[in-house]
Amino acid sequence: FALFRDQLANGATIAILAAIESLLSCVVADSMISSHHRANDELVAQGIGNIASVLFGGIPATGAIARTAANVKAGGRTPIAGMVHALVLVAVLAFLMPYAALIPMPAIAAILLHVAYNMCGWRNFAHLCQTASKGAVATLLLTFALTIVFDLVIAIAAGMLITMVLFMKMVSEETEVKGWKYYGDENSEVTHLRELPKSVRVYEINGPMFFGMTERIADISVKDFTRYLIIRMRGVPSLDATGMNALENLYEYCSAHGVSLIFSHVNEQPMKTMRRAGFVDLVGEEHFRTSIDDAIAHARDLLREGAPAATE
């Protein structure tokens, strides 16, 4: 068990790298023949094969991108092509190994360059550099450089990390917080704009609320005459812990200025997050309304009743 425990981390690392390498080989083959591989079947078969190879003193093996591309270029389209490839390798190892050692290295290098040229897709590369966004081009060039300097696994990991960062940046830029001066009847086909009550301010948030847009929540302000601040969240599909913290800070800001918060049309996932954080109880269940019309009507009723606004 001590040996198993010591080697578990190494085995997990090898398994992950082998899976990534094999799936990348599948992706390369798919792009060359316009096919779609079965990832689960590929990984299960690879796992069984590597376990069986240990019984004969073998080491873990993966799908090889260069040999896969060469196989496809030679006309391979079915699993039989891979089986023939394996049998040819066995024959070379068994009978032709002394002769294989005599092949000049420049000849092998030329073969590898030819294979690399056939699988590189340079036309697509040039097209992407001309048409893609600056962030996508930067990711492409960095991944390309890392593939040459290090290896494909490191390059793909770095490319995915940069892509995730760029995606979060794009989502945060698309998320908007805007204030209202007028509103219309949501249930009417004809919109008649009406001015908001002077003591009521409305802000609408569109987009997911996560750490990338907390500064926009912090920019929400109230004026001296504001008594009720309505936050419309119909366009907010998700809310994370950082977004929840931004709403809590907004609540404290409003309380310090004697302003009550009212929320309109909070979707299911944000509502669950608010309940788990105790935010609904803090603000008050009655201040969560199903529509903007209902929220404004609720604020009007509170104004007519003379209800005191929130205080710290």
Short mmCIF file of C-alpha atoms in Angstrom, two decimals:
data_model
loop_
_atom_site.label_atom_id
_atom_site.label_comp_id
_atom_site.label_asym_id
_atom_site.label_seq_id
_atom_site.Cartn_x
_atom_site.Cartn_y
_atom_site.Cartn_z
CA PHE A 1 0.00 0.00 0.00
CA ALA A 2 2.91 2.35 0.64
CA LEU A 3 4.14 1.86 -2.92
CA PHE A 4 0.62 2.36 -4.26
CA ARG A 5 0.26 5.58 -2.31
CA ASP A 6 3.63 6.88 -3.49
CA GLN A 7 2.90 6.15 -7.15
CA LEU A 8 -0.74 7.27 -7.19
CA ALA A 9 0.05 10.91 -7.97
CA ASN A 10 2.46 9.93 -10.76
CA GLY A 11 -0.07 7.51 -12.21
CA ALA A 12 -2.82 10.13 -12.18
CA THR A 13 -0.54 12.63 -13.92
CA ILE A 14 0.41 10.13 -16.62
CA ALA A 15 -3.24 9.16 -17.12
CA ILE A 16 -4.33 12.79 -17.54
CA LEU A 17 -1.53 13.60 -19.98
CA ALA A 18 -2.19 10.41 -21.95
CA ALA A 19 -5.90 11.21 -22.16
CA ILE A 20 -5.20 14.76 -23.38
CA GLU A 21 -2.69 13.56 -25.97
CA SER A 22 -5.05 10.89 -27.31
CA LEU A 23 -8.03 13.24 -27.50
CA LEU A 24 -5.90 15.80 -29.32
CA SER A 25 -4.99 13.08 -31.82
CA CYS A 26 -8.70 12.42 -32.30
CA VAL A 27 -9.37 16.12 -32.85
CA VAL A 28 -6.63 16.29 -35.48
CA ALA A 29 -8.08 13.27 -37.28
CA ASP A 30 -11.61 14.73 -37.08
CA SER A 31 -10.46 17.98 -38.68
CA MET A 32 -8.78 16.10 -41.51
CA ILE A 33 -11.69 13.81 -42.45
CA SER A 34 -14.68 15.85 -41.17
CA SER A 35 -15.61 13.14 -38.69
CA HIS A 36 -16.53 13.02 -34.99
CA HIS A 37 -14.78 10.71 -32.56
CA ARG A 38 -16.27 8.95 -29.52
CA ALA A 39 -14.20 10.28 -26.63
CA ASN A 40 -15.50 7.81 -24.03
CA ASP A 41 -14.75 4.79 -26.22
CA GLU A 42 -11.30 6.16 -26.98
CA LEU A 43 -10.35 6.66 -23.33
CA VAL A 44 -11.83 3.36 -22.11
CA ALA A 45 -9.99 1.42 -24.83
CA GLN A 46 -6.76 3.26 -24.08
CA GLY A 47 -7.10 2.52 -20.37
CA ILE A 48 -7.71 -1.19 -20.95
CA GLY A 49 -4.78 -1.35 -23.36
CA ASN A 50 -2.38 0.36 -20.95
CA ILE A 51 -3.45 -1.90 -18.07
CA ALA A 52 -2.91 -4.97 -20.26
CA SER A 53 0.49 -3.75 -21.45
CA VAL A 54 1.77 -3.71 -17.87
CA LEU A 55 1.32 -7.49 -17.73
CA PHE A 56 3.97 -7.76 -20.46
CA GLY A 57 6.32 -5.15 -19.03
CA GLY A 58 4.99 -2.37 -21.24
CA ILE A 59 4.69 1.33 -20.46
CA PRO A 60 1.65 3.64 -20.93
CA ALA A 61 1.00 4.62 -24.53
CA THR A 62 -1.16 7.30 -26.13
CA GLY A 63 -2.47 8.21 -29.51
CA ALA A 64 0.33 9.87 -31.51
CA ILE A 65 -0.68 12.99 -33.41
CA ALA A 66 2.02 12.71 -36.10
CA ARG A 67 1.37 9.02 -36.82
CA THR A 68 -2.40 9.61 -36.75
CA ALA A 69 -2.07 12.38 -39.33
CA ALA A 70 0.19 10.22 -41.50
CA ASN A 71 -2.27 7.34 -41.25
CA VAL A 72 -5.18 9.54 -42.31
CA LYS A 73 -3.18 11.00 -45.20
CA ALA A 74 -2.42 7.47 -46.35
CA GLY A 75 -6.14 6.71 -46.54
CA GLY A 76 -6.87 5.35 -43.06
CA ARG A 77 -10.52 5.84 -42.10
CA THR A 78 -11.47 2.92 -39.83
CA PRO A 79 -10.06 1.18 -36.71
CA ILE A 80 -8.54 -1.40 -39.07
CA ALA A 81 -6.02 1.26 -40.15
CA GLY A 82 -4.79 1.54 -36.57
CA MET A 83 -4.57 -2.23 -36.24
CA VAL A 84 -2.53 -2.51 -39.45
CA HIS A 85 -0.29 0.29 -38.21
CA ALA A 86 0.33 -1.60 -34.94
CA LEU A 87 1.10 -4.84 -36.78
CA VAL A 88 3.56 -3.07 -39.08
CA LEU A 89 5.32 -1.60 -36.05
CA VAL A 90 5.57 -5.06 -34.47
CA ALA A 91 7.02 -6.45 -37.70
CA VAL A 92 9.56 -3.63 -37.90
CA LEU A 93 10.62 -4.16 -34.29
CA ALA A 94 10.87 -7.92 -34.74
CA PHE A 95 12.55 -8.20 -38.13
CA LEU A 96 13.71 -4.83 -39.46
CA MET A 97 15.10 -3.06 -36.41
CA PRO A 98 18.75 -3.52 -37.44
CA TYR A 99 17.95 -1.98 -40.83
CA ALA A 100 15.81 0.82 -39.36
CA ALA A 101 18.83 1.98 -37.39
CA LEU A 102 20.60 2.59 -40.72
CA ILE A 103 18.05 5.18 -41.92
CA PRO A 104 19.79 8.60 -42.01
CA MET A 105 18.46 11.16 -39.54
CA PRO A 106 18.01 13.81 -42.30
CA ALA A 107 15.67 11.40 -44.10
CA ILE A 108 13.62 10.88 -40.93
CA ALA A 109 13.57 14.65 -40.34
CA ALA A 110 12.32 15.23 -43.89
CA ILE A 111 9.52 12.70 -43.37
CA LEU A 112 8.48 14.40 -40.11
CA LEU A 113 8.52 17.83 -41.76
CA HIS A 114 6.31 16.51 -44.56
CA VAL A 115 3.86 15.05 -42.04
CA ALA A 116 3.87 18.28 -40.02
CA TYR A 117 3.18 20.33 -43.16
CA ASN A 118 0.25 18.10 -44.10
CA MET A 119 -1.37 18.37 -40.68
CA CYS A 120 -0.67 22.04 -39.90
CA GLY A 121 -3.59 23.54 -41.84
CA TRP A 122 -1.66 26.69 -42.73
CA ARG A 123 -4.50 28.08 -44.84
CA ASN A 124 -6.82 28.02 -41.82
CA PHE A 125 -3.99 29.51 -39.73
CA ALA A 126 -3.58 32.44 -42.11
CA HIS A 127 -7.36 32.92 -42.40
CA LEU A 128 -7.73 33.08 -38.60
CA CYS A 129 -4.91 35.60 -38.31
CA GLN A 130 -6.70 37.84 -40.83
CA THR A 131 -10.27 37.55 -39.57
CA ALA A 132 -10.22 36.68 -35.85
CA SER A 133 -10.17 39.18 -33.00
CA LYS A 134 -6.90 40.41 -31.52
CA GLY A 135 -7.37 38.26 -28.42
CA ALA A 136 -8.01 35.14 -30.50
CA VAL A 137 -4.98 35.82 -32.71
CA ALA A 138 -2.78 36.37 -29.64
CA THR A 139 -4.01 33.07 -28.17
CA LEU A 140 -3.35 31.29 -31.48
CA LEU A 141 0.20 32.64 -31.82
CA LEU A 142 1.07 31.94 -28.18
CA THR A 143 -0.24 28.37 -28.40
CA PHE A 144 1.68 27.89 -31.63
CA ALA A 145 4.92 29.17 -30.06
CA LEU A 146 4.52 27.06 -26.92
CA THR A 147 3.92 23.97 -29.05
CA ILE A 148 7.26 24.51 -30.77
CA VAL A 149 9.25 25.50 -27.66
CA PHE A 150 7.75 23.00 -25.20
CA ASP A 151 5.06 20.49 -26.20
CA LEU A 152 1.42 20.29 -27.19
CA VAL A 153 0.10 19.56 -23.69
CA ILE A 154 1.61 22.72 -22.19
CA ALA A 155 0.49 24.76 -25.20
CA ILE A 156 -3.11 23.56 -25.00
CA ALA A 157 -3.25 24.19 -21.23
CA ALA A 158 -1.93 27.74 -21.69
CA GLY A 159 -4.29 28.37 -24.61
CA MET A 160 -7.32 27.20 -22.62
CA LEU A 161 -6.33 29.38 -19.65
CA ILE A 162 -5.96 32.47 -21.83
CA THR A 163 -9.24 31.71 -23.60
CA MET A 164 -11.07 31.47 -20.26
CA VAL A 165 -9.63 34.83 -19.18
CA LEU A 166 -10.65 36.46 -22.47
CA PHE A 167 -14.12 34.91 -22.21
CA MET A 168 -14.64 36.29 -18.69
CA LYS A 169 -13.46 39.70 -19.89
CA MET A 170 -15.92 39.59 -22.80
CA VAL A 171 -18.82 38.58 -20.55
CA SER A 172 -18.00 41.30 -18.03
CA GLU A 173 -17.94 43.89 -20.82
CA GLU A 174 -21.33 42.73 -22.09
CA THR A 175 -22.88 42.97 -18.62
CA GLU A 176 -24.45 46.39 -18.21
CA VAL A 177 -26.01 48.40 -15.42
CA LYS A 178 -28.25 51.24 -16.57
CA GLY A 179 -30.58 53.65 -14.85
CA TRP A 180 -34.18 54.41 -15.82
CA LYS A 181 -36.02 57.72 -16.03
CA TYR A 182 -39.22 56.39 -17.60
CA TYR A 183 -40.98 53.04 -17.68
CA GLY A 184 -43.79 51.36 -19.62
CA ASP A 185 -46.45 48.74 -18.93
CA GLU A 186 -44.87 45.30 -19.40
CA ASN A 187 -48.24 43.67 -20.07
CA SER A 188 -49.31 46.12 -22.76
CA GLU A 189 -48.58 45.71 -26.46
CA VAL A 190 -48.40 49.50 -26.82
CA THR A 191 -45.77 51.13 -24.64
CA HIS A 192 -46.85 54.35 -22.90
CA LEU A 193 -43.85 55.81 -21.15
CA ARG A 194 -44.46 57.17 -17.68
CA GLU A 195 -42.06 59.11 -15.50
CA LEU A 196 -40.84 57.44 -12.35
CA PRO A 197 -41.82 58.90 -8.99
CA LYS A 198 -39.25 61.44 -7.85
CA SER A 199 -38.29 59.46 -4.75
CA VAL A 200 -37.80 56.21 -6.71
CA ARG A 201 -34.76 55.23 -8.77
CA VAL A 202 -34.56 52.15 -11.01
CA TYR A 203 -31.44 50.37 -12.21
CA GLU A 204 -31.52 47.41 -14.59
CA ILE A 205 -28.75 44.79 -14.64
CA ASN A 206 -28.26 42.67 -17.76
CA GLY A 207 -25.79 39.79 -17.78
CA PRO A 208 -24.29 37.39 -15.24
CA MET A 209 -23.20 38.91 -11.94
CA PHE A 210 -19.73 37.64 -11.09
CA PHE A 211 -16.39 39.07 -9.99
CA GLY A 212 -15.81 40.72 -13.35
CA MET A 213 -18.58 43.30 -12.93
CA THR A 214 -18.60 44.18 -9.22
CA GLU A 215 -17.28 47.67 -9.99
CA ARG A 216 -20.41 48.41 -12.03
CA ILE A 217 -22.60 47.48 -9.07
CA ALA A 218 -20.49 49.76 -6.90
CA ASP A 219 -21.17 52.62 -9.35
CA ILE A 220 -24.90 52.54 -8.54
CA SER A 221 -25.67 55.71 -6.61
CA VAL A 222 -28.65 57.39 -5.01
CA LYS A 223 -29.57 61.06 -4.87
CA ASP A 224 -30.50 63.02 -1.78
CA PHE A 225 -34.23 62.75 -2.52
CA THR A 226 -34.17 58.98 -3.25
CA ARG A 227 -36.08 56.82 -0.79
CA TYR A 228 -36.49 53.59 -2.77
CA LEU A 229 -33.97 51.99 -5.12
CA ILE A 230 -35.36 49.30 -7.43
CA ILE A 231 -32.93 46.78 -8.95
CA ARG A 232 -34.37 45.01 -11.98
CA MET A 233 -32.68 41.62 -12.44
CA ARG A 234 -34.72 40.04 -15.22
CA GLY A 235 -31.61 39.84 -17.40
CA VAL A 236 -29.37 38.28 -14.72
CA PRO A 237 -29.12 34.50 -15.30
CA SER A 238 -26.56 33.77 -12.58
CA LEU A 239 -25.07 35.23 -9.41
CA ASP A 240 -21.86 34.10 -7.73
CA ALA A 241 -20.40 34.79 -4.28
CA THR A 242 -18.57 37.93 -5.42
CA GLY A 243 -21.72 39.31 -7.03
CA MET A 244 -23.60 38.50 -3.83
CA ASN A 245 -21.01 40.44 -1.85
CA ALA A 246 -21.47 43.40 -4.20
CA LEU A 247 -25.24 43.37 -3.52
CA GLU A 248 -24.59 43.24 0.23
CA ASN A 249 -22.30 46.26 -0.09
CA LEU A 250 -25.02 48.02 -2.08
CA TYR A 251 -27.51 47.27 0.69
CA GLU A 252 -25.16 48.75 3.30
CA TYR A 253 -24.64 51.81 1.09
CA CYS A 254 -28.38 52.31 0.71
CA SER A 255 -28.99 51.81 4.43
CA ALA A 256 -26.38 54.44 5.23
CA HIS A 257 -28.26 56.89 2.97
CA GLY A 258 -31.72 56.00 4.29
CA VAL A 259 -32.77 54.22 1.10
CA SER A 260 -34.72 50.93 0.89
CA LEU A 261 -33.85 48.31 -1.72
CA ILE A 262 -36.53 46.65 -3.86
CA PHE A 263 -35.74 43.85 -6.30
CA SER A 264 -37.70 43.07 -9.45
CA HIS A 265 -37.94 39.75 -11.32
CA VAL A 266 -35.05 37.86 -9.69
CA ASN A 267 -34.41 34.62 -11.58
CA GLU A 268 -34.21 31.19 -9.95
CA GLN A 269 -30.45 30.78 -9.53
CA PRO A 270 -29.78 34.31 -8.18
CA MET A 271 -32.75 33.92 -5.83
CA LYS A 272 -31.36 30.66 -4.42
CA THR A 273 -27.99 32.32 -3.86
CA MET A 274 -29.64 35.24 -2.08
CA ARG A 275 -31.63 32.93 0.18
CA ARG A 276 -28.57 30.86 1.10
CA ALA A 277 -26.69 34.04 1.98
CA GLY A 278 -29.58 35.31 4.14
CA PHE A 279 -29.92 38.34 1.88
CA VAL A 280 -33.65 37.87 1.30
CA ASP A 281 -34.31 37.95 5.05
CA LEU A 282 -32.02 40.96 5.39
CA VAL A 283 -33.79 43.00 2.71
CA GLY A 284 -37.26 41.63 3.47
CA GLU A 285 -39.31 39.12 1.50
CA GLU A 286 -41.89 41.79 0.70
CA HIS A 287 -39.26 43.80 -1.20
CA PHE A 288 -38.83 41.07 -3.83
CA ARG A 289 -41.43 41.57 -6.57
CA THR A 290 -42.23 39.57 -9.68
CA SER A 291 -42.18 42.43 -12.21
CA ILE A 292 -40.99 45.99 -12.58
CA ASP A 293 -44.58 47.27 -12.58
CA ASP A 294 -45.23 45.46 -9.31
CA ALA A 295 -42.00 46.82 -7.82
CA ILE A 296 -42.84 50.43 -8.77
CA ALA A 297 -46.40 50.00 -7.47
CA HIS A 298 -44.97 48.63 -4.21
CA ALA A 299 -42.70 51.67 -3.91
CA ARG A 300 -45.67 53.99 -4.57
CA ASP A 301 -47.70 52.25 -1.86
CA LEU A 302 -44.87 52.64 0.62
CA LEU A 303 -44.56 56.32 -0.27
CA ARG A 304 -48.29 56.88 0.23
CA GLU A 305 -48.22 55.03 3.53
CA GLY A 306 -45.25 57.08 4.62
CA ALA A 307 -43.24 53.97 5.49
CA PRO A 308 -39.78 54.84 6.77
CA ALA A 309 -36.91 53.98 4.47
CA ALA A 310 -34.10 51.74 5.57
CA THR A 311 -31.77 52.97 8.25
CA GLU A 312 -28.48 51.55 9.31
#
